[in-house]
PDB file of C-alpha atoms in Angstrom:
ATOM      1  CA  MET A1268      30.461  36.319  17.375  1.00  0.00           C
ATOM      2  CA  MET A1269      30.337  39.370  19.416  1.00  0.00           C
ATOM      3  CA  PRO A1270      31.310  39.701  23.073  1.00  0.00           C
ATOM      4  CA  VAL A1271      28.175  39.214  25.029  1.00  0.00           C
ATOM      5  CA  GLY A1272      27.106  42.245  26.484  1.00  0.00           C
ATOM      6  CA  LEU A1273      24.363  43.939  28.356  1.00  0.00           C
ATOM      7  CA  ALA A1274      22.129  43.417  25.209  1.00  0.00           C
ATOM      8  CA  HIS A1275      22.426  39.529  25.158  1.00  0.00           C
ATOM      9  CA  TYR A1276      21.285  39.211  28.673  1.00  0.00           C
ATOM     10  CA  LEU A1277      18.125  41.464  28.099  1.00  0.00           C
ATOM     11  CA  VAL A1278      17.293  39.615  24.937  1.00  0.00           C
ATOM     12  CA  VAL A1279      17.084  36.614  26.742  1.00  0.00           C
ATOM     13  CA  SER A1280      14.961  38.091  29.747  1.00  0.00           C
ATOM     14  CA  ALA A1281      13.015  39.646  26.994  1.00  0.00           C
ATOM     15  CA  VAL A1282      11.959  36.121  25.654  1.00  0.00           C
ATOM     16  CA  LEU A1283      11.807  34.650  28.630  1.00  0.00           C
ATOM     17  CA  PHE A1284       9.252  37.121  29.837  1.00  0.00           C
ATOM     18  CA  THR A1285       7.293  37.001  26.785  1.00  0.00           C
ATOM     19  CA  LEU A1286       7.071  33.239  27.054  1.00  0.00           C
ATOM     20  CA  GLY A1287       5.602  33.950  30.680  1.00  0.00           C
ATOM     21  CA  LEU A1288       3.046  36.494  29.224  1.00  0.00           C
ATOM     22  CA  ILE A1289       1.978  34.124  26.776  1.00  0.00           C
ATOM     23  CA  GLY A1290       1.509  31.230  29.569  1.00  0.00           C
ATOM     24  CA  VAL A1291      -0.215  33.499  31.815  1.00  0.00           C
ATOM     25  CA  LEU A1292      -2.588  34.667  29.109  1.00  0.00           C
ATOM     26  CA  ALA A1293      -3.372  31.735  27.397  1.00  0.00           C
ATOM     27  CA  ARG A1294      -3.285  28.792  29.664  1.00  0.00           C
ATOM     28  CA  ARG A1295      -6.366  27.860  31.241  1.00  0.00           C
ATOM     29  CA  ASN A1296      -4.903  25.401  34.428  1.00  0.00           C
ATOM     30  CA  LEU A1297      -4.553  27.648  37.333  1.00  0.00           C
ATOM     31  CA  LEU A1298      -1.107  26.243  38.505  1.00  0.00           C
ATOM     32  CA  LEU A1299       0.558  26.546  34.888  1.00  0.00           C
ATOM     33  CA  VAL A1300      -0.835  30.333  34.915  1.00  0.00           C
ATOM     34  CA  TYR A1301       1.032  30.312  38.318  1.00  0.00           C
ATOM     35  CA  MET A1302       4.712  29.125  36.961  1.00  0.00           C
ATOM     36  CA  SER A1303       4.267  31.334  33.980  1.00  0.00           C
ATOM     37  CA  LEU A1304       4.131  34.022  36.712  1.00  0.00           C
ATOM     38  CA  GLU A1305       7.162  32.790  38.153  1.00  0.00           C
ATOM     39  CA  LEU A1306       8.849  32.466  34.510  1.00  0.00           C
ATOM     40  CA  MET A1307       8.069  36.204  34.183  1.00  0.00           C
ATOM     41  CA  LEU A1308       9.452  37.690  37.527  1.00  0.00           C
ATOM     42  CA  ASN A1309      12.614  35.753  36.870  1.00  0.00           C
ATOM     43  CA  ALA A1310      13.116  37.057  33.814  1.00  0.00           C
ATOM     44  CA  ALA A1311      12.887  40.561  35.352  1.00  0.00           C
ATOM     45  CA  ASN A1312      15.465  39.215  37.871  1.00  0.00           C
ATOM     46  CA  LEU A1313      17.914  38.616  35.189  1.00  0.00           C
ATOM     47  CA  ALA A1314      17.499  41.953  33.510  1.00  0.00           C
ATOM     48  CA  LEU A1315      17.806  43.691  36.894  1.00  0.00           C
ATOM     49  CA  ALA A1316      21.108  41.689  37.218  1.00  0.00           C
ATOM     50  CA  ALA A1317      22.252  42.395  34.017  1.00  0.00           C
ATOM     51  CA  PHE A1318      21.868  46.071  34.431  1.00  0.00           C
ATOM     52  CA  SER A1319      23.570  45.962  38.123  1.00  0.00           C
ATOM     53  CA  ARG A1320      26.592  44.361  36.143  1.00  0.00           C
ATOM     54  CA  PHE A1321      26.969  46.433  33.545  1.00  0.00           C
ATOM     55  CA  ASN A1322      26.119  50.010  35.345  1.00  0.00           C
ATOM     56  CA  ASP A1323      28.552  48.926  38.268  1.00  0.00           C
ATOM     57  CA  GLN A1324      26.302  49.188  40.574  1.00  0.00           C
ATOM     58  CA  LEU A1325      25.313  46.843  43.319  1.00  0.00           C
ATOM     59  CA  ASP A1326      21.738  48.236  43.972  1.00  0.00           C
ATOM     60  CA  GLY A1327      20.019  46.064  41.097  1.00  0.00           C
ATOM     61  CA  GLN A1328      21.195  42.874  43.141  1.00  0.00           C
ATOM     62  CA  ILE A1329      19.260  44.408  46.418  1.00  0.00           C
ATOM     63  CA  MET A1330      16.449  44.965  43.912  1.00  0.00           C
ATOM     64  CA  VAL A1331      16.504  41.122  42.794  1.00  0.00           C
ATOM     65  CA  PHE A1332      17.161  40.259  46.316  1.00  0.00           C
ATOM     66  CA  PHE A1333      13.839  41.859  47.497  1.00  0.00           C
ATOM     67  CA  ILE A1334      11.923  40.174  44.132  1.00  0.00           C
ATOM     68  CA  ILE A1335      12.826  37.033  45.378  1.00  0.00           C
ATOM     69  CA  THR A1336      11.493  37.394  48.810  1.00  0.00           C
ATOM     70  CA  VAL A1337       8.631  38.970  48.032  1.00  0.00           C
ATOM     71  CA  ALA A1338       8.041  36.291  45.325  1.00  0.00           C
ATOM     72  CA  ALA A1339       8.633  33.624  48.033  1.00  0.00           C
ATOM     73  CA  ALA A1340       5.455  35.136  50.319  1.00  0.00           C
ATOM     74  CA  GLU A1341       3.567  35.657  47.049  1.00  0.00           C
ATOM     75  CA  VAL A1342       3.967  32.059  45.957  1.00  0.00           C
ATOM     76  CA  ALA A1343       3.091  30.713  49.621  1.00  0.00           C
ATOM     77  CA  VAL A1344      -0.189  32.871  49.667  1.00  0.00           C
ATOM     78  CA  GLY A1345      -1.082  32.051  46.059  1.00  0.00           C
ATOM     79  CA  LEU A1346      -0.763  28.291  46.446  1.00  0.00           C
ATOM     80  CA  ALA A1347      -2.469  28.428  49.730  1.00  0.00           C
ATOM     81  CA  LEU A1348      -5.553  30.368  47.812  1.00  0.00           C
ATOM     82  CA  ILE A1349      -5.359  27.847  45.063  1.00  0.00           C
ATOM     83  CA  VAL A1350      -5.699  25.141  47.600  1.00  0.00           C
ATOM     84  CA  ALA A1351      -8.442  26.568  49.392  1.00  0.00           C
ATOM     85  CA  LEU A1352     -10.449  27.231  46.088  1.00  0.00           C
ATOM     86  CA  CYS A1353      -9.845  23.398  44.897  1.00  0.00           C
ATOM     87  CA  ARG A1354     -10.913  22.079  48.482  1.00  0.00           C
ATOM     88  CA  GLN A1355     -14.027  24.362  48.379  1.00  0.00           C
ATOM     89  CA  ARG A1356     -15.215  24.393  45.014  1.00  0.00           C
ATOM     90  CA  ARG A1357     -13.191  21.816  43.018  1.00  0.00           C
ATOM     91  CA  ILE A1358     -11.494  24.503  40.771  1.00  0.00           C
ATOM     92  CA  THR A1359      -8.570  24.072  38.762  1.00  0.00           C
ATOM     93  CA  ARG A1360      -9.082  26.526  35.881  1.00  0.00           C
ATOM     94  CA  LEU A1361      -9.332  29.790  35.298  1.00  0.00           C
ATOM     95  CA  ASP A1362     -12.524  29.871  33.309  1.00  0.00           C
ATOM     96  CA  GLU A1363     -14.189  28.203  36.230  1.00  0.00           C
ATOM     97  CA  LEU A1364     -13.633  31.421  38.273  1.00  0.00           C
ATOM     98  CA  THR A1365     -16.870  32.963  37.647  1.00  0.00           C
ATOM     99  CA  TYR A1366     -18.131  33.758  40.968  1.00  0.00           C
ATOM    100  CA  LEU A1367     -18.247  37.575  40.898  1.00  0.00           C
ATOM    101  CA  LYS A1368     -20.351  37.440  37.766  1.00  0.00           C
ATOM    102  CA  LEU A1369     -24.133  38.325  38.409  1.00  0.00           C
TER     103      LEU A1369
ATOM    104  CA  MET B 311      34.714  30.540  27.585  1.00  0.00           C
ATOM    105  CA  SER B 312      32.460  32.581  29.411  1.00  0.00           C
ATOM    106  CA  ASP B 313      30.849  33.338  26.175  1.00  0.00           C
ATOM    107  CA  LEU B 314      30.226  29.951  25.061  1.00  0.00           C
ATOM    108  CA  LEU B 315      28.701  29.232  28.737  1.00  0.00           C
ATOM    109  CA  PHE B 316      26.340  32.181  28.311  1.00  0.00           C
ATOM    110  CA  TYR B 317      25.300  30.904  25.043  1.00  0.00           C
ATOM    111  CA  LEU B 318      24.627  27.362  26.366  1.00  0.00           C
ATOM    112  CA  LEU B 319      22.983  28.546  29.408  1.00  0.00           C
ATOM    113  CA  ALA B 320      20.909  31.064  27.736  1.00  0.00           C
ATOM    114  CA  GLY B 321      19.478  28.547  25.246  1.00  0.00           C
ATOM    115  CA  LEU B 322      18.859  26.035  27.647  1.00  0.00           C
ATOM    116  CA  ALA B 323      16.793  28.633  29.837  1.00  0.00           C
ATOM    117  CA  VAL B 324      14.812  29.595  26.964  1.00  0.00           C
ATOM    118  CA  VAL B 325      14.198  26.169  25.628  1.00  0.00           C
ATOM    119  CA  SER B 326      13.075  24.992  29.314  1.00  0.00           C
ATOM    120  CA  GLY B 327      10.994  28.132  29.524  1.00  0.00           C
ATOM    121  CA  PHE B 328       9.150  27.099  26.232  1.00  0.00           C
ATOM    122  CA  LEU B 329       8.458  23.749  27.484  1.00  0.00           C
ATOM    123  CA  VAL B 330       6.932  25.202  30.611  1.00  0.00           C
ATOM    124  CA  VAL B 331       4.370  27.202  28.725  1.00  0.00           C
ATOM    125  CA  LEU B 332       3.829  24.576  26.103  1.00  0.00           C
ATOM    126  CA  ASN B 333       5.007  21.300  25.976  1.00  0.00           C
ATOM    127  CA  PRO B 334       4.259  19.188  23.015  1.00  0.00           C
ATOM    128  CA  LEU B 335       5.124  16.040  24.521  1.00  0.00           C
ATOM    129  CA  SER B 336       3.582  16.036  28.082  1.00  0.00           C
ATOM    130  CA  ARG B 337       0.603  17.296  29.213  1.00  0.00           C
ATOM    131  CA  SER B 338       1.097  16.792  33.150  1.00  0.00           C
ATOM    132  CA  PRO B 339       1.666  19.645  35.465  1.00  0.00           C
ATOM    133  CA  VAL B 340       4.614  17.885  36.970  1.00  0.00           C
ATOM    134  CA  THR B 341       6.382  18.157  33.598  1.00  0.00           C
ATOM    135  CA  SER B 342       5.716  21.747  33.574  1.00  0.00           C
ATOM    136  CA  ALA B 343       7.118  22.341  37.038  1.00  0.00           C
ATOM    137  CA  MET B 344      10.270  20.265  36.244  1.00  0.00           C
ATOM    138  CA  PHE B 345      10.925  22.595  33.177  1.00  0.00           C
ATOM    139  CA  LEU B 346      10.559  25.455  35.151  1.00  0.00           C
ATOM    140  CA  VAL B 347      13.118  24.118  37.869  1.00  0.00           C
ATOM    141  CA  ALA B 348      15.815  23.777  34.790  1.00  0.00           C
ATOM    142  CA  THR B 349      14.731  27.402  33.971  1.00  0.00           C
ATOM    143  CA  MET B 350      15.674  28.254  37.269  1.00  0.00           C
ATOM    144  CA  VAL B 351      19.120  26.738  37.625  1.00  0.00           C
ATOM    145  CA  CYS B 352      19.882  28.029  34.164  1.00  0.00           C
ATOM    146  CA  LEU B 353      19.166  31.708  35.483  1.00  0.00           C
ATOM    147  CA  ALA B 354      21.322  30.811  38.517  1.00  0.00           C
ATOM    148  CA  GLY B 355      24.082  29.993  36.201  1.00  0.00           C
ATOM    149  CA  LEU B 356      23.401  33.008  34.300  1.00  0.00           C
ATOM    150  CA  PHE B 357      23.388  35.215  37.601  1.00  0.00           C
ATOM    151  CA  LEU B 358      27.033  33.294  38.336  1.00  0.00           C
ATOM    152  CA  LEU B 359      28.318  34.654  34.833  1.00  0.00           C
ATOM    153  CA  LEU B 360      27.132  38.079  35.877  1.00  0.00           C
ATOM    154  CA  HIS B 361      29.260  37.952  38.963  1.00  0.00           C
ATOM    155  CA  ALA B 362      26.231  37.819  41.232  1.00  0.00           C
ATOM    156  CA  TYR B 363      27.451  34.925  43.410  1.00  0.00           C
ATOM    157  CA  PHE B 364      25.033  35.623  46.407  1.00  0.00           C
ATOM    158  CA  LEU B 365      21.971  35.852  43.995  1.00  0.00           C
ATOM    159  CA  ALA B 366      22.651  32.531  41.870  1.00  0.00           C
ATOM    160  CA  ALA B 367      23.276  30.707  45.767  1.00  0.00           C
ATOM    161  CA  VAL B 368      19.447  32.511  46.451  1.00  0.00           C
ATOM    162  CA  GLN B 369      18.034  31.671  43.348  1.00  0.00           C
ATOM    163  CA  ILE B 370      19.093  27.945  43.948  1.00  0.00           C
ATOM    164  CA  LEU B 371      18.023  27.700  47.252  1.00  0.00           C
ATOM    165  CA  ILE B 372      14.891  29.680  47.552  1.00  0.00           C
ATOM    166  CA  TYR B 373      13.278  29.177  43.685  1.00  0.00           C
ATOM    167  CA  ALA B 374      14.713  25.949  42.568  1.00  0.00           C
ATOM    168  CA  GLY B 375      14.395  24.389  46.117  1.00  0.00           C
ATOM    169  CA  ALA B 376      11.651  25.855  48.304  1.00  0.00           C
ATOM    170  CA  VAL B 377       9.397  27.616  45.601  1.00  0.00           C
ATOM    171  CA  MET B 378       9.401  24.584  43.444  1.00  0.00           C
ATOM    172  CA  VAL B 379       8.706  22.171  46.455  1.00  0.00           C
ATOM    173  CA  LEU B 380       5.915  24.160  47.234  1.00  0.00           C
ATOM    174  CA  PHE B 381       4.496  23.988  43.743  1.00  0.00           C
ATOM    175  CA  LEU B 382       5.338  20.180  43.368  1.00  0.00           C
ATOM    176  CA  PHE B 383       3.655  19.532  46.902  1.00  0.00           C
ATOM    177  CA  VAL B 384       0.588  21.607  46.052  1.00  0.00           C
ATOM    178  CA  ILE B 385       0.421  19.455  42.611  1.00  0.00           C
ATOM    179  CA  MET B 386       0.441  16.498  44.181  1.00  0.00           C
ATOM    180  CA  MET B 387      -1.743  17.486  46.889  1.00  0.00           C
ATOM    181  CA  LEU B 388      -4.899  18.437  44.598  1.00  0.00           C
ATOM    182  CA  ASP B 389      -3.896  15.237  42.345  1.00  0.00           C
ATOM    183  CA  LEU B 390      -4.328  17.270  39.177  1.00  0.00           C
ATOM    184  CA  LYS B 391      -5.444  14.843  36.298  1.00  0.00           C
ATOM    185  CA  GLU B 392      -3.875  15.023  32.828  1.00  0.00           C
ATOM    186  CA  GLU B 393      -5.347  18.039  31.163  1.00  0.00           C
ATOM    187  CA  GLN B 394      -8.306  17.285  29.024  1.00  0.00           C
ATOM    188  CA  ARG B 395      -8.807  18.186  25.256  1.00  0.00           C
ATOM    189  CA  GLN B 396      -7.863  22.010  25.733  1.00  0.00           C
ATOM    190  CA  ARG B 397      -5.031  23.035  27.117  1.00  0.00           C
ATOM    191  CA  PHE B 398      -5.286  26.569  25.978  1.00  0.00           C
ATOM    192  CA  SER B 399      -8.606  28.959  25.940  1.00  0.00           C
ATOM    193  CA  ARG B 400      -9.179  29.283  22.522  1.00  0.00           C
ATOM    194  CA  TRP B 401     -10.009  32.499  21.608  1.00  0.00           C
ATOM    195  CA  ARG B 402      -7.189  33.840  24.301  1.00  0.00           C
ATOM    196  CA  VAL B 403      -4.390  32.422  22.117  1.00  0.00           C
ATOM    197  CA  PRO B 404      -4.523  35.178  19.257  1.00  0.00           C
ATOM    198  CA  LEU B 405      -4.570  37.545  22.067  1.00  0.00           C
ATOM    199  CA  ALA B 406      -1.551  36.263  23.794  1.00  0.00           C
ATOM    200  CA  VAL B 407       0.407  35.901  20.734  1.00  0.00           C
ATOM    201  CA  GLY B 408      -0.545  39.742  20.206  1.00  0.00           C
ATOM    202  CA  ALA B 409      -0.340  40.828  23.328  1.00  0.00           C
ATOM    203  CA  ALA B 410       3.381  39.269  23.306  1.00  0.00           C
ATOM    204  CA  LEU B 411       4.279  40.724  19.573  1.00  0.00           C
ATOM    205  CA  PHE B 412       3.275  44.176  21.040  1.00  0.00           C
ATOM    206  CA  PHE B 413       5.347  43.663  24.061  1.00  0.00           C
ATOM    207  CA  LEU B 414       8.509  42.401  21.878  1.00  0.00           C
ATOM    208  CA  ALA B 415       8.101  45.389  19.371  1.00  0.00           C
ATOM    209  CA  GLY B 416       8.059  47.991  22.298  1.00  0.00           C
ATOM    210  CA  LEU B 417      11.075  46.016  23.784  1.00  0.00           C
ATOM    211  CA  ALA B 418      12.956  46.554  20.389  1.00  0.00           C
ATOM    212  CA  GLY B 419      13.771  50.291  20.749  1.00  0.00           C
ATOM    213  CA  PRO B 420      15.549  49.809  24.258  1.00  0.00           C
ATOM    214  CA  LEU B 421      17.221  46.730  23.516  1.00  0.00           C
ATOM    215  CA  GLY B 422      18.822  48.663  20.511  1.00  0.00           C
ATOM    216  CA  ARG B 423      20.018  51.444  22.709  1.00  0.00           C
ATOM    217  CA  ALA B 424      21.299  48.445  25.227  1.00  0.00           C
ATOM    218  CA  LYS B 425      23.340  47.632  22.458  1.00  0.00           C
ATOM    219  CA  ALA B 426      24.781  50.693  22.384  1.00  0.00           C
ATOM    220  CA  LEU B 427      25.487  50.947  25.870  1.00  0.00           C
ATOM    221  CA  SER B 428      27.117  47.556  26.506  1.00  0.00           C
ATOM    222  CA  ALA B 429      30.173  48.587  24.988  1.00  0.00           C
ATOM    223  CA  ALA B 430      30.823  49.495  28.239  1.00  0.00           C
ATOM    224  CA  THR B 431      31.784  46.313  29.918  1.00  0.00           C
ATOM    225  CA  GLY B 432      31.259  46.080  33.772  1.00  0.00           C
ATOM    226  CA  THR B 433      33.848  45.030  35.820  1.00  0.00           C
ATOM    227  CA  ALA B 434      33.856  46.604  38.950  1.00  0.00           C
ATOM    228  CA  VAL B 435      30.761  45.036  40.626  1.00  0.00           C
ATOM    229  CA  GLU B 436      31.055  41.785  41.935  1.00  0.00           C
ATOM    230  CA  GLY B 437      28.013  40.484  44.093  1.00  0.00           C
ATOM    231  CA  HIS B 438      29.577  38.852  47.008  1.00  0.00           C
ATOM    232  CA  THR B 439      27.848  38.507  50.001  1.00  0.00           C
ATOM    233  CA  ALA B 440      29.637  40.985  52.237  1.00  0.00           C
ATOM    234  CA  PRO B 441      28.910  43.835  50.247  1.00  0.00           C
ATOM    235  CA  LEU B 442      25.642  43.124  49.371  1.00  0.00           C
ATOM    236  CA  GLY B 443      24.657  42.594  53.144  1.00  0.00           C
ATOM    237  CA  GLN B 444      26.254  45.941  53.857  1.00  0.00           C
ATOM    238  CA  LEU B 445      24.302  47.563  51.210  1.00  0.00           C
ATOM    239  CA  LEU B 446      21.392  45.863  52.767  1.00  0.00           C
ATOM    240  CA  LEU B 447      21.692  46.864  56.383  1.00  0.00           C
ATOM    241  CA  SER B 448      22.774  50.669  55.592  1.00  0.00           C
ATOM    242  CA  THR B 449      21.158  52.304  52.566  1.00  0.00           C
ATOM    243  CA  TYR B 450      18.216  49.504  52.360  1.00  0.00           C
ATOM    244  CA  VAL B 451      17.590  49.205  55.795  1.00  0.00           C
ATOM    245  CA  LEU B 452      14.097  50.234  55.795  1.00  0.00           C
ATOM    246  CA  PRO B 453      13.008  48.038  52.909  1.00  0.00           C
ATOM    247  CA  PHE B 454      14.628  45.066  54.286  1.00  0.00           C
ATOM    248  CA  GLU B 455      12.682  45.340  57.530  1.00  0.00           C
ATOM    249  CA  VAL B 456       9.530  46.136  55.542  1.00  0.00           C
ATOM    250  CA  VAL B 457      10.113  42.840  53.407  1.00  0.00           C
ATOM    251  CA  SER B 458      10.232  41.015  56.427  1.00  0.00           C
ATOM    252  CA  ALA B 459       7.095  42.218  57.991  1.00  0.00           C
ATOM    253  CA  ILE B 460       6.106  40.860  54.385  1.00  0.00           C
ATOM    254  CA  LEU B 461       7.308  37.691  54.985  1.00  0.00           C
ATOM    255  CA  LEU B 462       5.499  37.513  58.373  1.00  0.00           C
ATOM    256  CA  VAL B 463       2.242  38.674  57.362  1.00  0.00           C
ATOM    257  CA  ALA B 464       2.205  36.208  54.307  1.00  0.00           C
ATOM    258  CA  MET B 465       2.694  33.285  56.984  1.00  0.00           C
ATOM    259  CA  VAL B 466      -0.213  34.473  58.926  1.00  0.00           C
ATOM    260  CA  GLY B 467      -2.246  34.524  55.714  1.00  0.00           C
ATOM    261  CA  VAL B 468      -1.201  31.365  54.674  1.00  0.00           C
ATOM    262  CA  VAL B 469      -2.178  29.451  58.147  1.00  0.00           C
ATOM    263  CA  LEU B 470      -5.298  31.261  58.078  1.00  0.00           C
ATOM    264  CA  LEU B 471      -6.128  30.481  54.345  1.00  0.00           C
ATOM    265  CA  SER B 472      -5.218  26.765  54.880  1.00  0.00           C
ATOM    266  CA  LYS B 473      -6.768  25.973  57.808  1.00  0.00           C
ATOM    267  CA  LYS B 474     -10.067  24.069  57.903  1.00  0.00           C
ATOM    268  CA  GLU B 475     -12.873  26.205  58.961  1.00  0.00           C
ATOM    269  CA  SER B 476     -14.858  24.759  61.826  1.00  0.00           C
ATOM    270  CA  LYS B 477     -18.044  26.173  62.417  1.00  0.00           C
TER     271      LYS B 477
END
């Protein structure tokens, strides 16, 4: 077994990101799509932290810090939107969101 | 030892990530949320292996703590029924798998190059709180302030959104 390097972390990150991508594209439940989105963000965070480590620069970790902060804000707003949708229109599935259609 | 830990954590992260997206045993969103927590915790472990100690702590506190509690709270509040027959929209599954394969194929090239790059093992960077904080308040002080504004705006927006309309 070769020693764990940058490529290993990137492979894990890519696999997690792809799983999240599949979830976002294929799931119907609004909340599960949202969770898959979080999975994708986390995968990107892992890649950034790995790059930061193997390039001997701290900047990548700062980037991860910002991403985590913005993701927290995004989760709060997104979940509030989902709750509002659910309360007003009883929608929990993506393909019921067709109000922009003429 | 740390290599072994890496393989353990990475495997756990990928397996629980898979179970978030597609769980053959359970259809409840709560199970997915729990596996998402497991993924986050595994990723925090990977951050520790990358010597990003502060990020590992933040990952546990914010993601596994705050964000997932929010998710669970919303799941419980909306009282989502177990999903009925179709969890996946039918015609979108091949699309999703195709997009995933396309994405992985696109990544193969850069990953090959990263393999060559990883011969240089990083050792110098230690993600303790102090150096991160210094960088955050010197080079990155403007983005730092902007992020605080984003948090404020998000908070105001959420309060506005979740308020009951009274006419």
